[in-house]
mmCIF file of C-alpha atoms in Angstrom:
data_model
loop_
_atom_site.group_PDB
_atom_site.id
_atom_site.type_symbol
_atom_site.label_atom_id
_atom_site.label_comp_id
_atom_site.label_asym_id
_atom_site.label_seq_id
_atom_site.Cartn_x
_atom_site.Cartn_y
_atom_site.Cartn_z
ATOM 1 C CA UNK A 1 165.708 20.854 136.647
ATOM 2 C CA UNK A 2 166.040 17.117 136.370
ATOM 3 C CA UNK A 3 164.950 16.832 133.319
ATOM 4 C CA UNK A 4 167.469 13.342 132.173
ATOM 5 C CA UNK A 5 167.979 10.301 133.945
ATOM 6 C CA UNK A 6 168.124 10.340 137.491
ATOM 7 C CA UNK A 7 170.263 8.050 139.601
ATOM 8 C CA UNK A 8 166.882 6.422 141.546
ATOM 9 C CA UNK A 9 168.570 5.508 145.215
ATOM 10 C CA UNK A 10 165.799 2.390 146.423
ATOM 11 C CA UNK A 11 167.588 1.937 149.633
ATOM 12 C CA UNK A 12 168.631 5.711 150.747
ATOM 13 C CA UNK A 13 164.999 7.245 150.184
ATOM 14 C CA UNK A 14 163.647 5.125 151.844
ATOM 15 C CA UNK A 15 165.655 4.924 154.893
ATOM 16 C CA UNK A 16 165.635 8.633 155.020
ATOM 17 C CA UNK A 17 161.564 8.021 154.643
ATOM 18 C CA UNK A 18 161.097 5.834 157.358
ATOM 19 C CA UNK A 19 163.536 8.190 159.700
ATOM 20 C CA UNK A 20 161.742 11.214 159.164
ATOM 21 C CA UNK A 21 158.216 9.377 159.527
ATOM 22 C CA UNK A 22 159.715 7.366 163.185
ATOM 23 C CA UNK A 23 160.991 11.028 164.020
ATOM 24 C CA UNK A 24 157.595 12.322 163.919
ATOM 25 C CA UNK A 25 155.127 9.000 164.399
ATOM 26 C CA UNK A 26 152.326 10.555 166.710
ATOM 27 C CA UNK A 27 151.954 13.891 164.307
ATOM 28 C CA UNK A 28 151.375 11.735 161.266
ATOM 29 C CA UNK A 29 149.495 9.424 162.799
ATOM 30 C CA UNK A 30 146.930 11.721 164.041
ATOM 31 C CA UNK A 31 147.443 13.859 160.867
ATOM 32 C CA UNK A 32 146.764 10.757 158.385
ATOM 33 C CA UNK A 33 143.644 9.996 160.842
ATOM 34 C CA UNK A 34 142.189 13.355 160.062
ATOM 35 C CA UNK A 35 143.014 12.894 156.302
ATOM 36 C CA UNK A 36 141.573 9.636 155.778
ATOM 37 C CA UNK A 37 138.586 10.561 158.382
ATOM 38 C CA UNK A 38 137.675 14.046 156.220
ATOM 39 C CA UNK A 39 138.591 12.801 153.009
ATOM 40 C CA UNK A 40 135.880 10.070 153.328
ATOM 41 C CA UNK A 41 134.011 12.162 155.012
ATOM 42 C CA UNK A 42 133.432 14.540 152.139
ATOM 43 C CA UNK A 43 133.183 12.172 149.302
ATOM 44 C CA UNK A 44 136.362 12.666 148.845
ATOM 45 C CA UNK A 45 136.333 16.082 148.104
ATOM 46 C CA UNK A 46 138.968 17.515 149.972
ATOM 47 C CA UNK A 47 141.293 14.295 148.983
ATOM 48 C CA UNK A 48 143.369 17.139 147.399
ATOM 49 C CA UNK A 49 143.693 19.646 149.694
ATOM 50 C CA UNK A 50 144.164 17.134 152.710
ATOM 51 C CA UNK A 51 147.019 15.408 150.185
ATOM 52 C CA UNK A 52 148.433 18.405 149.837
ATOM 53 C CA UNK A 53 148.459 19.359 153.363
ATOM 54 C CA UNK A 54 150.335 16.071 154.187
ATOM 55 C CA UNK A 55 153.209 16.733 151.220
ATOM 56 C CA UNK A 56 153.839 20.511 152.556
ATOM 57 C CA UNK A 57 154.078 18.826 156.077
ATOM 58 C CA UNK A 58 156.808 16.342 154.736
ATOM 59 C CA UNK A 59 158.689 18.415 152.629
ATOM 60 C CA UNK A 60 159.055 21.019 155.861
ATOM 61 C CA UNK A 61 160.749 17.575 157.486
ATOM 62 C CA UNK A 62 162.498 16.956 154.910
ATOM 63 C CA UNK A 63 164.304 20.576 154.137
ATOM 64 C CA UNK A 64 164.485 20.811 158.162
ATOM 65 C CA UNK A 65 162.807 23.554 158.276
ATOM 66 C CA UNK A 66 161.858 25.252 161.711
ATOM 67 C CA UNK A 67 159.631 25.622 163.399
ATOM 68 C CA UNK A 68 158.398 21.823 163.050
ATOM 69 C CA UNK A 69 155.034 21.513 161.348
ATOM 70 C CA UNK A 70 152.298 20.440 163.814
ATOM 71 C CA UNK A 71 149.359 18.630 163.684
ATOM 72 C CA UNK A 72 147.314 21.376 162.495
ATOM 73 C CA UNK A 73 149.838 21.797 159.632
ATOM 74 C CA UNK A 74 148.149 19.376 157.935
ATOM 75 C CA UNK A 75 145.046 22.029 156.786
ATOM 76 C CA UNK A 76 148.138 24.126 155.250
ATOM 77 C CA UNK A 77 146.802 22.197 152.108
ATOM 78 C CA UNK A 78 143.797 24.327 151.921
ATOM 79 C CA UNK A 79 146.936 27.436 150.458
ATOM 80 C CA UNK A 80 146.541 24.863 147.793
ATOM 81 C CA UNK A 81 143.318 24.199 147.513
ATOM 82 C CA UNK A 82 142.093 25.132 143.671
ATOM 83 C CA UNK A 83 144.892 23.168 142.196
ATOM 84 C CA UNK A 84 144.977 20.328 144.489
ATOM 85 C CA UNK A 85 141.681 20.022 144.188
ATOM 86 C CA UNK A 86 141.413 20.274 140.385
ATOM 87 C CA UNK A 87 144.143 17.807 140.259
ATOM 88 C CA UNK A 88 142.573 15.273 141.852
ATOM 89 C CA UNK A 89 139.399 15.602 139.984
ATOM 90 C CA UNK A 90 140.549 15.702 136.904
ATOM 91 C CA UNK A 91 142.641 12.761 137.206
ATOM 92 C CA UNK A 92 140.103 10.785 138.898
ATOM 93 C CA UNK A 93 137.804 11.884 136.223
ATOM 94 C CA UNK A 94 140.307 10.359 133.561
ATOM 95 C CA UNK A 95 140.697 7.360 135.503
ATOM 96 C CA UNK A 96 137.271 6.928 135.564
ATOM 97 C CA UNK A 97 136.963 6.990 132.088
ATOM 98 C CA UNK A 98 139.778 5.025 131.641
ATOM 99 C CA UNK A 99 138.143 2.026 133.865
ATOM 100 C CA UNK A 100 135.152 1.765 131.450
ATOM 101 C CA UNK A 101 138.001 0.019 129.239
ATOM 102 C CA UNK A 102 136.968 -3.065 131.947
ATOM 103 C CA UNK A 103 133.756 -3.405 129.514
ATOM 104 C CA UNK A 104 136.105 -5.219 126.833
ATOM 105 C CA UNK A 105 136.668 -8.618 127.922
ATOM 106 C CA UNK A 106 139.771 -10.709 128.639
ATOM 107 C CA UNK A 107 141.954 -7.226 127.823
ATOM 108 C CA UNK A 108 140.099 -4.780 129.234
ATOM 109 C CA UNK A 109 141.347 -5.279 133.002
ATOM 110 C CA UNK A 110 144.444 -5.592 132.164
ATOM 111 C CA UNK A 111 144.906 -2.681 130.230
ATOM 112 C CA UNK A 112 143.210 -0.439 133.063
ATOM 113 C CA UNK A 113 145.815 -1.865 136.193
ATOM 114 C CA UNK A 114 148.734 -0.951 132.691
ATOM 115 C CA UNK A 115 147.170 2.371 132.465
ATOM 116 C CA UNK A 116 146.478 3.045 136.175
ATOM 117 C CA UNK A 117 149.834 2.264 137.392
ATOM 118 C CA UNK A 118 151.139 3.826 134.449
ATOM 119 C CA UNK A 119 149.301 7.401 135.295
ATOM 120 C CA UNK A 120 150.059 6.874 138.862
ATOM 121 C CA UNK A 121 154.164 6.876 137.940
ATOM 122 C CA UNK A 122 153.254 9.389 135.609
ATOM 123 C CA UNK A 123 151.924 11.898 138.263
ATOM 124 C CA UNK A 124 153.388 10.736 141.601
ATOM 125 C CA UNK A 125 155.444 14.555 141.989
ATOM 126 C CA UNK A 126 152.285 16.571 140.895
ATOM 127 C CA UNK A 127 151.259 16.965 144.091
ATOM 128 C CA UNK A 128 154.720 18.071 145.932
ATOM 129 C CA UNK A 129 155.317 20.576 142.451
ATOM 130 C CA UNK A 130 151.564 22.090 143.471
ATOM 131 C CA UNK A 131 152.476 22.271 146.932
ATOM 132 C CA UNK A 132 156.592 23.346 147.099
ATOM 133 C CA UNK A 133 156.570 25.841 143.727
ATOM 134 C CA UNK A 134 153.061 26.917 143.678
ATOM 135 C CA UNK A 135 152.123 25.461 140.190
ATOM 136 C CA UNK A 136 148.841 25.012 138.282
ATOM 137 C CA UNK A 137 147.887 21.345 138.450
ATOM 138 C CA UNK A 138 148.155 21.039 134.769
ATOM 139 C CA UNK A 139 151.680 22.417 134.087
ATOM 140 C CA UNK A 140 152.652 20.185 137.434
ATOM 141 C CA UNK A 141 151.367 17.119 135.888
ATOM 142 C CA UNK A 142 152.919 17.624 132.535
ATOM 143 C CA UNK A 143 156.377 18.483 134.335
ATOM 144 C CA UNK A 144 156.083 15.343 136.755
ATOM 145 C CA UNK A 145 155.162 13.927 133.214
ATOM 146 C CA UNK A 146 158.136 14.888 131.809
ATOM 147 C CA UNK A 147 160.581 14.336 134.687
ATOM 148 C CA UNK A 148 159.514 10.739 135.510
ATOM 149 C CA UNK A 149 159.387 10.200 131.594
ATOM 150 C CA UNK A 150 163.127 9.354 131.526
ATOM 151 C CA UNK A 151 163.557 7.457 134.639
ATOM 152 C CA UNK A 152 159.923 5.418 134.594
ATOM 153 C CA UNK A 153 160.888 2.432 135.590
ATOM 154 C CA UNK A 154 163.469 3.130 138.520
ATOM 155 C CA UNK A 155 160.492 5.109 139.914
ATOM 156 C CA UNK A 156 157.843 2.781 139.357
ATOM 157 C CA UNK A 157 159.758 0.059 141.431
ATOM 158 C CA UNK A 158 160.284 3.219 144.263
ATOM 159 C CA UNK A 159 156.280 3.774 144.168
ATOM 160 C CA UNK A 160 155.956 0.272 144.169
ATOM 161 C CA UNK A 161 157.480 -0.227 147.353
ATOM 162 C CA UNK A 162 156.751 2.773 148.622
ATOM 163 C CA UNK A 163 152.819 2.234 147.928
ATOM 164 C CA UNK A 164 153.292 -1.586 149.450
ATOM 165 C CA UNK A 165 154.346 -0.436 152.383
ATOM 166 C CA UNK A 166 152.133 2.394 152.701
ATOM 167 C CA UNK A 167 149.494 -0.649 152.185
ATOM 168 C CA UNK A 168 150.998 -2.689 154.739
ATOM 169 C CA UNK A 169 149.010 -1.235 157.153
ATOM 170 C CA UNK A 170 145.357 -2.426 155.612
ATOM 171 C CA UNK A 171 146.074 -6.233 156.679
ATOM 172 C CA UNK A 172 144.869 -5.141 159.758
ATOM 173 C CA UNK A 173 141.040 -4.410 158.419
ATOM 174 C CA UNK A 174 142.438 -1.091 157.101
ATOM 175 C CA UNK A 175 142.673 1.049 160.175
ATOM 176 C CA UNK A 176 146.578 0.065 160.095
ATOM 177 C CA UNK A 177 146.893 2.722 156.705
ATOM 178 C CA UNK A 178 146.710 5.171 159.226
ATOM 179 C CA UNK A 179 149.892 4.027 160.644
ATOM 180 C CA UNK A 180 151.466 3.377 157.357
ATOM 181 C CA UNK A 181 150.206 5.556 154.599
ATOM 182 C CA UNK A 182 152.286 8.999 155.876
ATOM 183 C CA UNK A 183 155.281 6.674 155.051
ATOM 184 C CA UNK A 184 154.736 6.491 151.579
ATOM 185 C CA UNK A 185 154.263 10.008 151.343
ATOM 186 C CA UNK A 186 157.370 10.974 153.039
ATOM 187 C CA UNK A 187 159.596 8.470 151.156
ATOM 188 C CA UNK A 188 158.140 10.438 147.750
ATOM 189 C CA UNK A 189 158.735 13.479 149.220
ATOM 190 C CA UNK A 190 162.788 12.390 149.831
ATOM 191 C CA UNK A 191 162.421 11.366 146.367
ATOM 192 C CA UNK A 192 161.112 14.489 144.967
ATOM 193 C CA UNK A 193 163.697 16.488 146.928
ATOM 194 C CA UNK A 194 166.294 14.692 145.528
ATOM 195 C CA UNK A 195 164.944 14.385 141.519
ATOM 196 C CA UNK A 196 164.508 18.289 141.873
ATOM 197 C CA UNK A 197 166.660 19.656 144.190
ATOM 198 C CA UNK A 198 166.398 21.908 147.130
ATOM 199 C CA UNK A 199 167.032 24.936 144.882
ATOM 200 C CA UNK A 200 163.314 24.447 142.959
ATOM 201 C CA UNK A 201 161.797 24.929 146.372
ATOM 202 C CA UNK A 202 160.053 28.552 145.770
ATOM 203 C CA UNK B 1 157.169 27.368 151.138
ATOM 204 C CA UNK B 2 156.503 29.984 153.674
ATOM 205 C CA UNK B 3 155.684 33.103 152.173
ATOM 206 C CA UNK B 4 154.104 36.261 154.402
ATOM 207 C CA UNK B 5 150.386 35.189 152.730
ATOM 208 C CA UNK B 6 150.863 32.109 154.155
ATOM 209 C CA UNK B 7 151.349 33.251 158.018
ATOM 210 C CA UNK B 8 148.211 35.768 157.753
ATOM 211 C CA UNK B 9 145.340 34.581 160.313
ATOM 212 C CA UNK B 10 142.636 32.621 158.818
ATOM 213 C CA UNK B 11 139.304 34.574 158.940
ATOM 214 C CA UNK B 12 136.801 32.876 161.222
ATOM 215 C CA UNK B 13 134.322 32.568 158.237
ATOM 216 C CA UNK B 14 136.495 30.485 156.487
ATOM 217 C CA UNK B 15 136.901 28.188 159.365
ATOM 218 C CA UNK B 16 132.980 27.991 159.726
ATOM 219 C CA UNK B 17 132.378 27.760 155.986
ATOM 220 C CA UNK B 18 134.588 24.667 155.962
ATOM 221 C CA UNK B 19 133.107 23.025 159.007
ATOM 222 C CA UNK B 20 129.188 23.368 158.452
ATOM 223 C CA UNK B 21 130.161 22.423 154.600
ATOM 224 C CA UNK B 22 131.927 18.771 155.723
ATOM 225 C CA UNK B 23 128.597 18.688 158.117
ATOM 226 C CA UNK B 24 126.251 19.148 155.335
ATOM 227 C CA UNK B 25 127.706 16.341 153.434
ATOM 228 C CA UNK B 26 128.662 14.188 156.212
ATOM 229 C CA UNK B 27 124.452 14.504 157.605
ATOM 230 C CA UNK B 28 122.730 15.030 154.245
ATOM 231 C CA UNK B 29 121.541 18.341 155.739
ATOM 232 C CA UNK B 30 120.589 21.240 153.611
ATOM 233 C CA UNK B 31 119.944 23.525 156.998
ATOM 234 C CA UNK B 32 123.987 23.320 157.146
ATOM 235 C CA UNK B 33 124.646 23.331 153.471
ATOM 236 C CA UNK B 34 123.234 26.953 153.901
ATOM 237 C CA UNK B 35 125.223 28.203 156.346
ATOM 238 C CA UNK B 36 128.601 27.261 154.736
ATOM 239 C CA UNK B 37 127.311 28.699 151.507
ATOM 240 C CA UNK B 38 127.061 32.421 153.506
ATOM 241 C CA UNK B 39 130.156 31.982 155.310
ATOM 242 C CA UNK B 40 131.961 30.753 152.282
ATOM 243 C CA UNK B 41 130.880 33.838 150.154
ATOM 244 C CA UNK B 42 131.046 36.600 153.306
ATOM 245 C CA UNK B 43 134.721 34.981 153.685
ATOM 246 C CA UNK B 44 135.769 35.208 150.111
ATOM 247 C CA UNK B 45 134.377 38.884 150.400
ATOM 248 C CA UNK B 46 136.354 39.237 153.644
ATOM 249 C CA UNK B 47 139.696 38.256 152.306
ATOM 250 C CA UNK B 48 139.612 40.323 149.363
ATOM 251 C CA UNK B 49 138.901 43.420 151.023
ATOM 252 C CA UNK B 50 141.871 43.247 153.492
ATOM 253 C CA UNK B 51 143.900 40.557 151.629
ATOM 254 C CA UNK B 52 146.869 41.948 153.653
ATOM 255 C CA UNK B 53 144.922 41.163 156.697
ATOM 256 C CA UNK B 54 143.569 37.567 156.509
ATOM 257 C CA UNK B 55 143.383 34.443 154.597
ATOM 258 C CA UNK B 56 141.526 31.226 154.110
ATOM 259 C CA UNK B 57 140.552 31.782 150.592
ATOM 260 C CA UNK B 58 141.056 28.145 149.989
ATOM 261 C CA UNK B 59 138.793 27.405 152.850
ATOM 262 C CA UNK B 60 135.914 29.197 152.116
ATOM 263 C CA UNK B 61 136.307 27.834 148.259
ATOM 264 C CA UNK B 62 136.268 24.122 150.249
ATOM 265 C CA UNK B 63 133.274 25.429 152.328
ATOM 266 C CA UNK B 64 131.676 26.770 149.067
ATOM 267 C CA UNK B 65 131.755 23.672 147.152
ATOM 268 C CA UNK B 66 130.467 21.191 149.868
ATOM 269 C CA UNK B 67 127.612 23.450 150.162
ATOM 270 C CA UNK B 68 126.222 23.701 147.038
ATOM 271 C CA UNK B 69 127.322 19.722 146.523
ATOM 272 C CA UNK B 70 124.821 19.363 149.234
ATOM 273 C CA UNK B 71 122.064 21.580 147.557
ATOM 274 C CA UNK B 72 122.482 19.627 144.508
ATOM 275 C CA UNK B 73 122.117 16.577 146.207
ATOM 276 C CA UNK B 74 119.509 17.775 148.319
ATOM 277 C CA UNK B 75 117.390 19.078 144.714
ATOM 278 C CA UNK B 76 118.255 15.414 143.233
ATOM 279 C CA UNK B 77 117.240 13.606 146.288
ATOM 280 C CA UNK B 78 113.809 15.435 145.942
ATOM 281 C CA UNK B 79 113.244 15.081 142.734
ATOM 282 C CA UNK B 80 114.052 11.323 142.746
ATOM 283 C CA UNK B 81 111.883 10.681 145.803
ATOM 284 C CA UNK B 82 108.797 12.819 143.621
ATOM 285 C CA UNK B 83 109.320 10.385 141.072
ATOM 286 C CA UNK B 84 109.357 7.236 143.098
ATOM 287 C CA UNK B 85 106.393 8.554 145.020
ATOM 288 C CA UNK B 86 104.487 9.030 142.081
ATOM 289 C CA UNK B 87 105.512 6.050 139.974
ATOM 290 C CA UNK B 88 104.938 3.063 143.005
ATOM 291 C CA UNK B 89 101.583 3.409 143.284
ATOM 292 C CA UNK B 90 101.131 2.888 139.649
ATOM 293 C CA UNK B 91 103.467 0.161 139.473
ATOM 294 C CA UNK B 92 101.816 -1.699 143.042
ATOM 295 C CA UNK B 93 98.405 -1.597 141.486
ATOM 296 C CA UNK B 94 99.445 -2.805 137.890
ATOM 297 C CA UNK B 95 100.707 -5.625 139.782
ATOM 298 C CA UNK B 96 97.669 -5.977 142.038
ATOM 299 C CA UNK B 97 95.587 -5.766 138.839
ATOM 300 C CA UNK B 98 97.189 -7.992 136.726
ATOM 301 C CA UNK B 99 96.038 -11.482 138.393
ATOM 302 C CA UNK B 100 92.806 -10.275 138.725
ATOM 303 C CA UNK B 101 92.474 -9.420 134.427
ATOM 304 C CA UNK B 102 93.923 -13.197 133.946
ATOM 305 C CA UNK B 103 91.579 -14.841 135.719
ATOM 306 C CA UNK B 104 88.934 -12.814 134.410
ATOM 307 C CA UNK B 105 90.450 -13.675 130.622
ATOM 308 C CA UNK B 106 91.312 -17.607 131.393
ATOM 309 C CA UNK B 107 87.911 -18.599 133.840
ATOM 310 C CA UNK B 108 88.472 -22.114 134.926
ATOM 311 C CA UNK B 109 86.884 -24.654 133.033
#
């Protein structure tokens, strides 16, 4: 396991990213639709599961694996469901927390984007750990933690531009994040193939 | 990634647990919240009896959840509209009153 420094590759990942998400456009589009669409939907309840769904899609693409995930695929995140869903609530619950830091003024904005972007880093493999080896939210975190620990700010500028471009798409009164989100997750899931190799897959 | 559990067919329940619970929340409706509450629990029953038969467990859990979100909303909803029903009134004709007791206290001239 990648537990030292990790030689971050900006330009690679995300070329291999952007191939595997033009090789397969129409299933993540309509897959990210149905995301976004339930996720709202449900309060964002099922942000988790539907999350996870979309990372066990990508990593199939990426380890090029047959047969092809379809759209369908994308309720595979429902295998996952306790953990996924307990790790989005309980990080959402600590974010929330976290935000009530905005009370303090001059600082207290500031120190909520440090902290969010921070925990966001922090976590950005949780999902794909839940998802390709089966793990408990909290031991995922704490590994994705430790992993990203090392390396923080080669992979902050990757989730950066990864998240920016993923954004891209909400110029166009936000219906374009359809279109563009599934990129960002399949440029972190060439990333998390490649910080913890194909052998962790379980 | 793929492991035998994971090609099992997903019970029926599950799939209807899952659907009337996004309903529920999606309409407000506590006649669906119901529904996906049964399904949810006959599922989870259903896959542990023949868990070399079918899946879905994380389904019905989904389906589960949504439901009794729904119930809980429902039972807050109700109790918040109790309260506003009974406090209005109250506060409309303290209002209405209150005029009224100042002229009676201040008469002009």
């Amino acid at each position: 396991m990648m537990e030292g420094k990790v030689d971050v590759k900006f330009g690679e990942w995300i070329q291999q990213g952007w191939e595997l998400y033009k090789a397969n456009i129409g299933i993540w589009i309509v897959a990210s639709l149905l995301v976004i669409v339930i996720s709202v939907a449900t309060l964002g309840i099922l942000s988790g599961p539907m999350m996870a769904g979309m990372a066990w899609m990508a990593l199939v693409l990426v380890d090029r694996k047959e047969p092809k995930p379809q759209m369908g695929d994308v309720f595979k995140g429902f295998d996952y469901f306790l953990q996924s869903f307990l790790f989005y609530l309980v990080w959402g619950v600590i974010m929330l927390a976290v935000s009530f830091v905005t009370l303090i003024p001059c600082i207290g904005t500031l120190v909520v984007i440090v902290v969010s972007i921070a925990l966001n880093t922090a976590l950005m493999f949780g999902l794909f750990l839940i998802v390709d080896k089966k793990m408990e939210f909290w031991p995922a975190s704490m590994l994705s933690l430790n992993v990203v620990k090392p390396n923080f700010f080669p992979l902050l500028g990757l989730l950066v531009v990864a998240g920016l471009i993923g954004q891209v798409g909400s110029i166009a009164c936000g219906i374009g994040v359809i279109v563009t989100m599934p990129i960002t997750v399949c440029i972190l899931a060439v990333a998390y193939r490649n910080v913890f190799g194909v052998q962790a897959a379980a | 990634m793929n492991t035998v559990q994971d090609q099992l067919p997903i019970t029926p329940l599950a799939i209807w647990a899952l659907i009337f619970g996004i309903a529920s929340l999606v309409f407000c409706c506590l006649p669906l919240a119901i529904p996906a509450i049964i399904c949810g629990h006959l599922a989870r029953s259903r896959i542990e009896q023949t868990p070399e038969a079918v899946s879905g467990r994380g389904m019905a859990m989904a389906g589960l959840i949504m439901g009794y979100v729904s119930v809980v909303a429902f039972i807050l909803a109700c109790i918040l509209g109790i309260i506003t029903a009974l406090t209005i009134p109250a506060v409309i004709k303290l209002r209405d009153g209150t005029p009224r007791n100042e002229c009676r206290e201040n008469p002009v001239q």
